[in-house]
Amino acid sequence: MTVKPVVGPPSGKTPTPSTDNLSWRDRFAALGNLPAFFKLVWETSPALFVGNAFLRLIQAAIPALSLYIGKLIIDQVVGFNKVGATTDAMYLWELVAAEFGLAILSTAIGRAVSLMDGLLGDKFANATSVRIMEHAAELDLEQFEDATFYDKLERARRQTNGRTVLLSGVFGQVQQLISVGFLAVGLAVYNPWLLLLIAVAVTPSFIGDNYFNRKSYSLSRSWTPERRELDYLRYVGASDETAKEVKIFGLSGFLVDRFRTLSNEYIKKNQAIAISRAGWGTLLTALGTAGYYGAYIWIVQRAVTGQISLGDLTFLAGSFRQVRGSLEGILLQFSSLTQEAIYLQDLFDYFAIKPAIHSPHKPLPFPNPIQTGFVFENVGFRYANSSDRWALRGLSFTLQMGEKLALVGENGAGKTTLVKLLARLYDPAEGRILLDGNDLREYDLTDLRQNIGVIFQDYIRFKMSAGTNIAVGDIDERTNQPRIEASAQRSLADSVIAKLAGGYQQQLGKSFNEGVELSGGEWQKVALGRAYMRDAQLVILDEPTAALDARAEYDVFQRFAELTRGKASVIISHRFSTVRMADRILVLEGGKLHEIGSHEELLANNGRYAELFQLQARGYQ
């Protein structure tokens, strides 16, 4: 059976809802993501985390204290105007000084909190990005070939920036709750019914915003594949790597039209939600405002009849206004925070993906040197997204140390899949691959890949220096300049680098300043240098000379023969001038072994290999 990735939410977590019918149960369940999130933030910087929380706690008490001091100031001023009153002027100015000090303190704490939020945000974004890349390195190649996985990866990437807005929001809510608590005590002393009026005033707008937040979340989540397509269209429509074909084939209009169609469709849907939110929001806010002014009228009436002082009026009105505003903020932000907490599930869903290919608990020591080589025993493999078609089936053959094996077959015959199985980028769905008599899965994965050097036909053209582009073959040796230069000399890349103004330090690719673009053949020589960087026991070259001229190809394989003497090597090529240099040639057809033997043996068999050889030979006649 095909090995599929294990994908799911962390233990105890609920899957991220995918509809717009997010219930309160869903929202409260999403808050279960916060402890894990706080743990990640705490690990980023404990000092900033604690400092932020402490300053917010102090700031939470300032509004109630400021209002109360303001009440005392007004009562003192009113007392001065009463006949026969004995008011202490010094006390009045002490109160003013205290209010001024609180204002300065509040401003200073606010700036300090903003600074800590920013620093913590940068640190968290960087730490999360690193963790996403590290986790990606652990996952299977097959997972990267799955569109569903890419949706999860894209959503996880979007969580790296701005996630500390969630932290700031939660801290802010706790801060507001504490402030509301202080203010509510003061209101309750005068009349507990004021608290009920506040609840009536804030409920309508909260219900409306909660509904439209759900609609916005649903739209954003459902459009993940389309957003990825929009990003891709942006890249294809304006990239140095695609510019030639876009111009030659006149693709710009097609790409722009597709981008415009998708983006306009999203804008229309988002606009409809925004217009509805604005209309209903105005109405519901008006209802809440009416409740607020009902309470305000009651407070004013009490002051007019002399039941409370002018200072009390100021304190109550200010407290009611601040409590109402804070509660609206808390309730509305709660809806937003639960939405953000639901988005957090995307990040945890990504981290919950586990690789199916991994090292055993107690791996066998990797043979150094390898004694007998590799054996394929009835190996079969099919991709997860094509369950009806086997990429390889019933494949059995041996690859001995010191042997050069060439793979031949038409496109889609399974050649590249075979070498990926050798490197354990995939595991067989059927059969097994043996190394020195033991299943390949019994060895440590890192040791296995360290002993295999692979250059694929779709190698990456890293936008880095020429030396680094070669050093990626064994990145731990990136400072070993003699080794880099020796590898370049063996792959003929030294002649390419000699022409570069910056030599091995020359930036390659046009994406950065002073970057130089190489031709296809020049890039291939640089990429081949990576195979020479690694002291591997098995060397695999997948279409290694496709962009090279005949002379360069001959030189490369003469040197390759020297490099692989005593080692095992696998070559994939459509050029029979390259293939015939191999000790044995394995012909694949439809994912199955069609024939195997030396160049001379296969020609004598007059089978599929001989047919393909003759067809290519006629092209040179």
XYZ file of C-alpha atoms in Angstrom:
621
model
C 0.000 0.000 0.000
C 1.053 3.604 -0.532
C 2.581 5.296 2.463
C 0.647 8.475 3.186
C 1.610 11.305 5.550
C 0.073 11.318 8.995
C -1.791 14.609 9.152
C -3.934 15.831 12.034
C -4.327 18.342 14.790
C -2.285 18.105 17.971
C -3.543 15.772 20.662
C -6.621 17.186 22.327
C -7.140 19.807 19.618
C -10.174 20.148 17.436
C -9.730 20.478 13.659
C -9.979 23.984 12.295
C -13.623 24.603 11.319
C -14.019 25.105 7.592
C -17.487 26.659 7.412
C -18.922 30.008 8.367
C -21.131 28.451 11.044
C -18.598 28.823 13.840
C -20.510 28.241 17.051
C -19.623 29.593 20.472
C -18.463 26.103 21.276
C -16.007 26.299 18.359
C -14.772 29.658 19.560
C -14.257 28.626 23.162
C -12.589 25.416 21.942
C -10.201 27.549 19.882
C -9.032 29.212 23.097
C -7.465 25.835 23.903
C -4.781 26.794 21.363
C -3.638 29.726 23.512
C -1.584 27.794 26.123
C 0.532 26.200 23.385
C 0.861 29.603 21.719
C 1.923 31.279 24.962
C 4.474 28.519 25.452
C 5.991 29.326 22.050
C 6.084 33.044 22.871
C 7.554 32.367 26.336
C 10.313 30.259 24.789
C 11.079 33.129 22.417
C 11.859 35.595 25.248
C 10.828 34.995 28.891
C 12.109 38.440 29.961
C 10.018 40.355 27.401
C 6.982 38.183 28.160
C 7.094 38.856 31.931
C 7.986 42.533 31.511
C 5.070 43.073 29.150
C 2.594 41.411 31.526
C 3.857 43.371 34.550
C 3.641 46.784 32.859
C 0.142 46.072 31.566
C -0.968 45.168 35.096
C 0.172 48.557 36.366
C -1.436 50.330 33.428
C -4.764 48.598 34.118
C -5.207 50.436 37.428
C -4.462 53.917 36.068
C -7.871 54.749 34.434
C -9.916 54.214 37.631
C -7.334 56.025 39.742
C -7.237 58.983 37.322
C -11.030 59.285 37.304
C -11.179 59.202 41.089
C -8.492 61.878 41.432
C -10.426 63.961 38.889
C -13.550 63.626 41.047
C -11.614 64.842 44.090
C -10.221 67.806 42.147
C -13.693 68.908 40.989
C -15.125 68.565 44.496
C -12.255 70.639 45.848
C -12.810 73.366 43.235
C -16.554 73.434 43.933
C -15.752 73.664 47.651
C -13.788 76.873 47.073
C -16.938 78.589 45.771
C -19.124 77.711 48.744
C -19.597 80.377 51.349
C -17.818 79.530 54.559
C -16.006 76.539 53.074
C -12.531 75.691 54.386
C -10.772 74.007 51.477
C -7.083 73.144 51.600
C -5.477 74.739 48.505
C -2.269 72.752 48.919
C -4.252 69.503 48.798
C -5.874 70.620 45.542
C -2.531 71.182 43.828
C -1.218 67.895 45.184
C -4.175 66.191 43.485
C -3.414 68.017 40.214
C 0.242 66.954 40.473
C -0.824 63.371 41.113
C -3.096 63.380 38.049
C -0.270 64.836 35.955
C 2.107 62.155 37.233
C -0.378 59.416 36.330
C -0.705 60.835 32.809
C 3.083 60.801 32.348
C 3.320 57.293 33.816
C 0.542 56.008 31.550
C 2.270 57.430 28.458
C 5.636 55.978 29.462
C 4.165 52.538 30.186
C 2.214 52.618 26.919
C 5.383 53.280 24.921
C 7.274 50.616 26.844
C 4.500 48.077 26.156
C 4.501 48.990 22.435
C 8.278 48.569 22.346
C 8.071 45.166 24.015
C 5.262 44.116 21.697
C 7.386 45.038 18.682
C 10.535 43.310 19.947
C 8.605 40.211 20.971
C 6.804 40.200 17.621
C 10.061 40.270 15.644
C 11.625 37.563 17.785
C 8.550 35.353 17.565
C 8.204 35.792 13.791
C 11.850 34.827 13.279
C 11.679 31.878 15.678
C 8.484 30.560 14.071
C 9.884 30.931 10.546
C 12.962 28.962 11.604
C 10.800 26.267 13.159
C 8.658 26.012 10.003
C 11.785 25.538 7.878
C 13.247 23.010 10.310
C 10.000 21.047 10.344
C 9.816 21.149 6.546
C 13.270 19.546 6.420
C 11.928 16.602 8.449
C 8.932 15.943 6.201
C 8.734 13.544 3.279
C 9.230 14.513 -0.343
C 5.860 12.961 -1.151
C 4.171 15.394 1.231
C 5.586 18.315 -0.749
C 3.927 16.885 -3.850
C 0.463 17.099 -2.273
C -1.725 20.198 -2.829
C -3.465 19.763 0.543
C -0.094 19.872 2.282
C 0.775 23.088 0.445
C -2.437 24.670 1.705
C -1.404 23.774 5.269
C 2.125 25.081 4.672
C 0.800 28.327 3.208
C -1.522 28.847 6.171
C 1.304 28.111 8.593
C 3.567 30.634 6.879
C 0.882 33.281 7.251
C 0.952 32.722 11.014
C 4.613 33.751 11.370
C 3.881 37.459 11.082
C 1.377 39.239 13.248
C 0.795 36.359 15.645
C 1.993 38.513 18.527
C -1.006 40.703 17.761
C -2.848 37.823 19.381
C -0.546 37.948 22.402
C -0.958 41.720 22.640
C -4.716 41.285 22.270
C -4.963 38.732 25.077
C -2.786 40.838 27.370
C -4.873 43.866 26.387
C -8.095 42.041 27.242
C -6.789 41.028 30.654
C -5.659 44.615 31.187
C -9.089 45.941 30.187
C -10.866 43.412 32.410
C -8.847 44.570 35.401
C -9.599 48.208 34.541
C -13.297 47.382 34.158
C -13.216 45.639 37.518
C -11.916 48.763 39.277
C -14.410 51.016 37.499
C -17.332 48.614 37.988
C -16.766 48.645 41.758
C -17.204 52.409 41.745
C -20.385 52.223 39.658
C -21.841 49.445 41.795
C -21.327 51.546 44.950
C -23.628 54.222 43.512
C -26.138 51.932 41.750
C -25.676 48.281 40.630
C -28.324 48.806 37.925
C -25.782 50.846 35.987
C -23.876 47.647 35.271
C -26.992 46.100 33.708
C -27.467 49.165 31.498
C -23.867 48.806 30.343
C -24.506 45.201 29.337
C -27.570 46.301 27.327
C -25.531 49.052 25.648
C -22.718 46.807 24.395
C -24.636 43.658 23.376
C -26.083 44.719 19.957
C -22.815 45.775 18.343
C -21.076 42.703 19.760
C -23.600 40.352 18.135
C -23.211 42.095 14.778
C -19.416 42.139 14.760
C -19.250 38.532 15.885
C -21.440 37.495 12.930
C -19.414 39.408 10.335
C -16.101 38.202 11.780
C -17.304 34.659 11.146
C -18.130 35.559 7.553
C -14.694 37.144 7.018
C -12.884 34.147 8.504
C -14.822 31.707 6.338
C -14.022 33.677 3.176
C -10.320 33.959 4.033
C -9.952 30.259 4.784
C -11.925 28.994 1.795
C -9.767 31.099 -0.538
C -6.408 29.577 0.483
C -5.897 27.718 -2.878
C -6.908 30.823 -4.856
C -4.503 33.006 -2.846
C -1.705 30.588 -3.684
C -2.658 30.848 -7.353
C -2.651 34.642 -7.120
C 0.857 34.559 -5.614
C 1.964 32.205 -8.389
C 0.482 34.436 -11.098
C 2.294 37.448 -9.590
C 5.560 35.516 -9.760
C 5.098 34.177 -13.295
C 3.938 37.559 -14.583
C 6.970 39.443 -13.262
C 10.040 37.232 -12.866
C 13.421 37.030 -14.538
C 13.021 33.253 -14.797
C 9.751 33.477 -16.750
C 10.205 36.758 -18.650
C 11.488 35.145 -21.883
C 8.564 32.797 -22.429
C 6.003 35.332 -21.210
C 7.228 37.727 -23.893
C 7.746 35.164 -26.675
C 4.362 33.503 -26.214
C 2.551 36.746 -25.406
C 1.332 35.380 -22.052
C 1.101 38.700 -20.244
C -2.509 39.358 -21.225
C -3.572 35.846 -20.232
C -1.802 36.049 -16.866
C -3.115 39.535 -16.101
C -6.669 38.564 -17.046
C -6.551 35.459 -14.856
C -5.128 37.465 -11.948
C -7.706 40.225 -12.426
C -10.587 37.719 -12.593
C -9.548 35.927 -9.399
C -8.728 39.077 -7.439
C -11.925 40.853 -8.516
C -13.992 37.836 -7.483
C -12.432 37.936 -4.021
C -12.872 41.716 -3.789
C -16.578 41.401 -4.662
C -17.175 38.787 -1.979
C -15.182 40.704 0.616
C -16.873 43.964 -0.402
C -20.329 42.454 0.118
C -19.374 41.477 3.665
C -17.844 44.922 4.330
C -20.962 46.777 3.090
C -23.274 44.600 5.190
C -21.030 45.086 8.218
C -21.069 48.875 7.781
C -24.846 49.055 7.448
C -25.783 46.747 10.285
C -22.943 48.073 12.420
C -24.335 51.599 12.246
C -27.803 50.452 13.320
C -26.609 48.228 16.160
C -24.175 50.848 17.442
C -27.042 53.380 17.509
C -29.031 51.021 19.752
C -26.059 50.681 22.099
C -25.573 54.454 22.166
C -29.222 54.920 23.156
C -28.667 52.653 26.170
C -25.588 54.629 27.156
C -27.408 57.954 27.071
C -30.293 56.510 29.098
C -27.823 55.840 31.904
C -26.166 59.228 31.384
C -29.504 61.019 31.753
C -30.146 59.175 35.039
C -26.735 60.237 36.378
C -27.275 63.883 35.364
C -30.750 63.891 36.960
C -29.233 62.669 40.245
C -26.664 65.484 40.145
C -29.314 68.119 39.387
C -31.378 67.053 42.412
C -28.323 67.199 44.637
C -28.191 63.473 45.377
C -24.590 63.306 44.134
C -21.850 65.919 43.883
C -20.474 67.405 40.676
C -17.338 65.359 41.218
C -19.458 62.246 41.566
C -21.196 63.130 38.293
C -17.861 63.426 36.549
C -16.596 60.180 38.049
C -19.769 58.211 37.238
C -20.117 59.574 33.709
C -16.459 58.960 32.989
C -16.531 55.504 34.568
C -19.699 54.543 32.671
C -18.210 55.766 29.402
C -14.926 53.934 29.971
C -16.592 50.724 31.169
C -18.884 50.741 28.154
C -15.966 51.362 25.786
C -13.806 48.753 27.498
C -16.562 46.140 27.482
C -17.279 46.800 23.816
C -13.580 46.437 23.137
C -13.368 43.250 25.206
C -16.391 41.642 23.567
C -15.468 42.682 20.052
C -11.852 41.743 20.593
C -12.944 38.447 22.086
C -14.626 37.630 18.779
C -11.472 38.675 16.949
C -9.197 36.816 19.357
C -11.142 33.585 19.054
C -10.903 33.982 15.297
C -7.137 34.482 15.605
C -6.980 31.488 17.950
C -8.760 29.417 15.287
C -6.133 30.539 12.765
C -3.499 29.310 15.224
C -4.807 25.816 14.572
C -3.384 26.152 11.047
C 0.087 26.551 12.547
C -0.348 23.603 14.909
C -1.868 21.470 12.129
C 1.307 22.003 10.117
C 3.577 21.108 13.039
C 1.409 18.028 13.648
C 2.261 16.588 10.222
C 4.656 13.704 10.790
C 7.016 12.162 8.271
C 6.466 8.551 7.314
C 10.145 8.221 6.370
C 12.414 8.426 9.403
C 15.314 6.695 11.100
C 14.607 3.575 13.166
C 14.773 3.748 16.943
C 17.977 1.687 16.973
C 19.595 2.030 13.522
C 22.246 -0.317 12.228
C 25.723 1.164 11.824
C 26.116 2.332 8.256
C 28.677 0.201 6.349
C 31.847 2.092 5.555
C 32.848 0.919 3.094
C 29.787 -0.727 1.571
C 30.617 -4.370 0.831
C 28.101 -5.985 -1.512
C 25.929 -3.096 -2.648
C 22.208 -2.584 -3.196
C 19.538 -5.146 -4.057
C 15.996 -4.342 -5.239
C 13.571 -7.144 -4.350
C 10.213 -6.926 -6.138
C 10.035 -3.186 -5.474
C 6.841 -1.303 -6.279
C 5.872 2.311 -5.730
C 2.952 4.536 -6.648
C 2.254 8.147 -5.801
C -0.519 9.006 -3.367
C -2.379 11.121 -5.924
C -2.350 8.401 -8.627
C -3.483 5.251 -6.844
C -4.425 3.482 -10.083
C -1.002 3.843 -11.699
C 2.203 2.288 -10.426
C 5.332 4.335 -11.037
C 7.386 1.159 -10.478
C 6.224 -2.428 -10.084
C 7.964 -5.773 -9.564
C 11.445 -4.269 -9.893
C 14.328 -6.621 -9.011
C 18.025 -6.046 -9.765
C 21.393 -5.530 -8.044
C 23.810 -2.603 -7.938
C 27.276 -3.659 -6.848
C 30.050 -1.468 -5.514
C 32.342 -0.259 -8.264
C 29.578 -0.686 -10.864
C 28.266 2.015 -13.164
C 24.571 1.478 -13.863
C 22.704 3.508 -16.491
C 18.925 3.889 -16.487
C 17.184 4.190 -19.841
C 13.543 4.685 -20.669
C 11.046 7.122 -22.044
C 9.730 10.003 -19.929
C 7.538 8.677 -17.127
C 9.140 5.226 -17.171
C 10.134 5.558 -13.484
C 13.844 6.396 -13.711
C 13.857 9.361 -11.337
C 11.476 7.564 -8.970
C 13.980 4.689 -8.775
C 16.851 6.929 -7.670
C 14.602 8.686 -5.132
C 13.891 5.273 -3.641
C 17.628 4.629 -3.428
C 18.069 7.866 -1.472
C 15.007 7.074 0.702
C 13.200 10.165 -0.463
C 10.417 7.595 -0.884
C 9.928 4.162 0.663
C 8.679 1.247 -1.449
C 4.971 0.467 -1.268
C 5.862 -3.133 -2.136
C 9.030 -5.149 -1.765
C 12.218 -3.834 -0.219
C 15.660 -2.414 -0.986
C 18.631 -4.063 0.698
C 22.026 -2.565 1.471
C 24.639 -5.174 2.363
C 21.813 -7.598 3.096
C 19.800 -5.297 5.387
C 16.663 -3.328 4.586
C 17.510 0.276 3.739
C 14.986 1.372 6.390
C 17.153 -0.163 9.137
C 19.902 2.459 8.690
C 20.060 5.988 10.047
C 18.503 8.302 7.463
C 21.123 11.036 7.838
C 24.011 8.560 7.480
C 22.390 7.039 4.397
C 21.952 10.354 2.622
C 25.419 11.508 3.670
C 26.795 8.551 1.719
C 24.742 9.285 -1.391
C 25.461 12.138 -3.783
C 22.589 13.059 -6.107
C 22.331 15.715 -8.797
C 18.809 15.833 -10.234
C 17.914 17.170 -13.658
C 15.802 19.892 -12.013
C 18.644 21.028 -9.758
C 18.231 24.373 -7.998
C 19.980 27.467 -9.244
C 20.648 29.045 -5.866
C 20.720 32.851 -5.860
C 23.953 32.713 -3.889
C 27.663 32.958 -4.568
C 29.324 30.609 -7.064
C 31.302 28.966 -4.271
C 28.191 28.380 -2.151
C 26.384 26.906 -5.167
C 29.055 24.206 -5.286
C 29.421 23.862 -1.516
C 25.761 22.871 -1.078
C 26.893 19.378 -2.096
C 28.417 19.189 1.403
C 27.382 22.387 3.131
C 29.398 21.625 6.274
C 32.507 22.119 4.108
C 31.433 25.522 2.795
C 34.529 27.185 4.268
C 36.865 24.581 2.758
C 37.964 26.626 -0.255
C 40.502 24.088 -1.587
C 37.803 21.408 -1.646
C 35.335 23.729 -3.412
C 37.929 24.607 -6.040
C 38.880 20.951 -6.545
C 35.219 20.047 -7.042
C 34.828 22.886 -9.538
C 37.872 21.679 -11.448
C 36.483 18.134 -11.713
C 33.078 19.315 -12.972
C 34.621 21.878 -15.404
C 32.970 24.666 -13.424
C 36.390 26.216 -12.751
C 36.520 27.579 -16.314
C 33.097 29.159 -15.806
C 34.042 30.749 -12.481
C 37.334 32.036 -13.887
C 35.334 34.340 -16.187
C 33.362 35.846 -13.300
C 34.552 39.198 -11.935
C 34.027 38.076 -8.347
C 35.326 34.544 -8.823
C 33.947 32.136 -6.254
C 32.389 35.060 -4.355
C 30.428 36.219 -7.392
C 26.671 36.435 -6.790
C 24.801 34.250 -9.285
C 21.336 35.077 -10.588
C 19.831 38.474 -11.343
C 17.654 38.650 -8.236
C 20.269 40.599 -6.243
C 22.617 43.512 -6.940
C 25.640 42.714 -9.118
C 24.303 39.218 -9.753
C 25.410 37.424 -12.918
C 23.229 34.979 -14.846
C 24.863 31.859 -16.305
C 23.886 29.883 -19.372
C 22.186 26.506 -18.972
C 25.425 24.628 -19.646
C 27.380 26.807 -17.218
C 24.803 26.268 -14.498
C 24.981 22.515 -15.113
C 28.737 22.481 -14.599
C 28.309 24.369 -11.314
C 25.603 21.915 -10.232
C 27.796 18.939 -11.129
C 30.438 20.339 -8.803
C 28.097 19.521 -5.924
C 28.449 15.798 -6.642
C 32.220 16.086 -6.322
C 31.955 17.977 -3.008
C 30.497 14.956 -1.233
C 32.668 11.941 -0.465
C 29.742 9.637 -1.227
C 29.813 5.870 -1.736
C 26.935 6.056 -4.224
C 26.809 8.817 -6.816
C 23.641 9.465 -8.841
C 23.461 11.803 -11.823
C 20.023 12.450 -13.294
C 20.436 13.887 -16.825
C 23.792 15.408 -15.833
C 24.906 16.599 -19.266
C 21.652 17.618 -20.957
C 22.806 21.240 -21.391
C 26.441 20.460 -22.244
C 28.018 20.300 -25.677
C 29.556 17.048 -26.937
C 33.141 17.909 -25.939
C 32.153 19.018 -22.431
C 30.031 15.895 -22.025
C 32.978 13.664 -22.962
C 35.292 15.474 -20.507
C 32.707 15.283 -17.701
C 32.317 11.532 -18.027
C 36.021 10.884 -18.255
C 36.405 12.645 -14.934
C 33.269 11.023 -13.577
C 34.782 7.607 -14.265
C 37.779 8.579 -12.138
C 35.582 9.940 -9.328
C 33.439 6.814 -9.082
C 36.205 4.228 -9.332
C 35.497 1.712 -6.558
C 32.112 3.322 -5.856
C 28.609 2.612 -7.098
C 27.094 5.053 -9.554
C 23.789 5.503 -11.328
C 23.382 7.602 -14.453
C 20.116 8.665 -16.046
C 20.503 9.982 -19.567
C 18.737 10.090 -22.909
C 22.105 10.335 -24.695
C 23.360 6.911 -25.659
C 26.887 8.268 -26.051
C 26.726 8.688 -22.258
C 24.812 5.508 -21.520
C 27.193 3.204 -23.367
C 29.978 4.105 -20.906
C 28.107 2.264 -18.135
C 28.951 -1.289 -17.069
C 25.285 -2.264 -17.247
C 22.192 -0.604 -18.634
C 18.741 -1.075 -17.086
C 15.847 -0.365 -19.466
C 12.573 0.662 -17.824
C 9.239 0.633 -19.598
C 5.957 1.447 -17.898
C 7.597 1.232 -14.475
C 8.873 -2.309 -15.049
C 12.284 -3.742 -15.811
C 12.223 -4.463 -19.542
C 15.813 -5.606 -20.018
C 19.239 -5.246 -18.401
C 22.779 -5.831 -19.614
C 25.843 -4.153 -21.110
C 25.637 -1.946 -24.204
C 26.916 -4.759 -26.407
C 24.619 -7.372 -24.860
C 21.531 -5.236 -25.291
C 22.370 -4.414 -28.893
C 22.827 -8.119 -29.560
C 19.409 -8.821 -27.978
C 17.879 -6.509 -30.588
C 15.190 -5.438 -28.076
C 13.865 -2.119 -26.851
C 17.312 -0.673 -26.108
C 18.585 -1.536 -29.569
C 15.505 0.113 -31.088
C 16.019 3.330 -29.140
C 19.750 3.321 -29.902
C 19.158 2.963 -33.628
C 16.531 5.710 -33.614
C 18.974 8.115 -31.987
C 21.850 7.014 -34.197
C 19.858 7.860 -37.327
C 19.614 11.444 -36.157
C 23.388 11.776 -36.453
C 23.618 10.219 -39.933
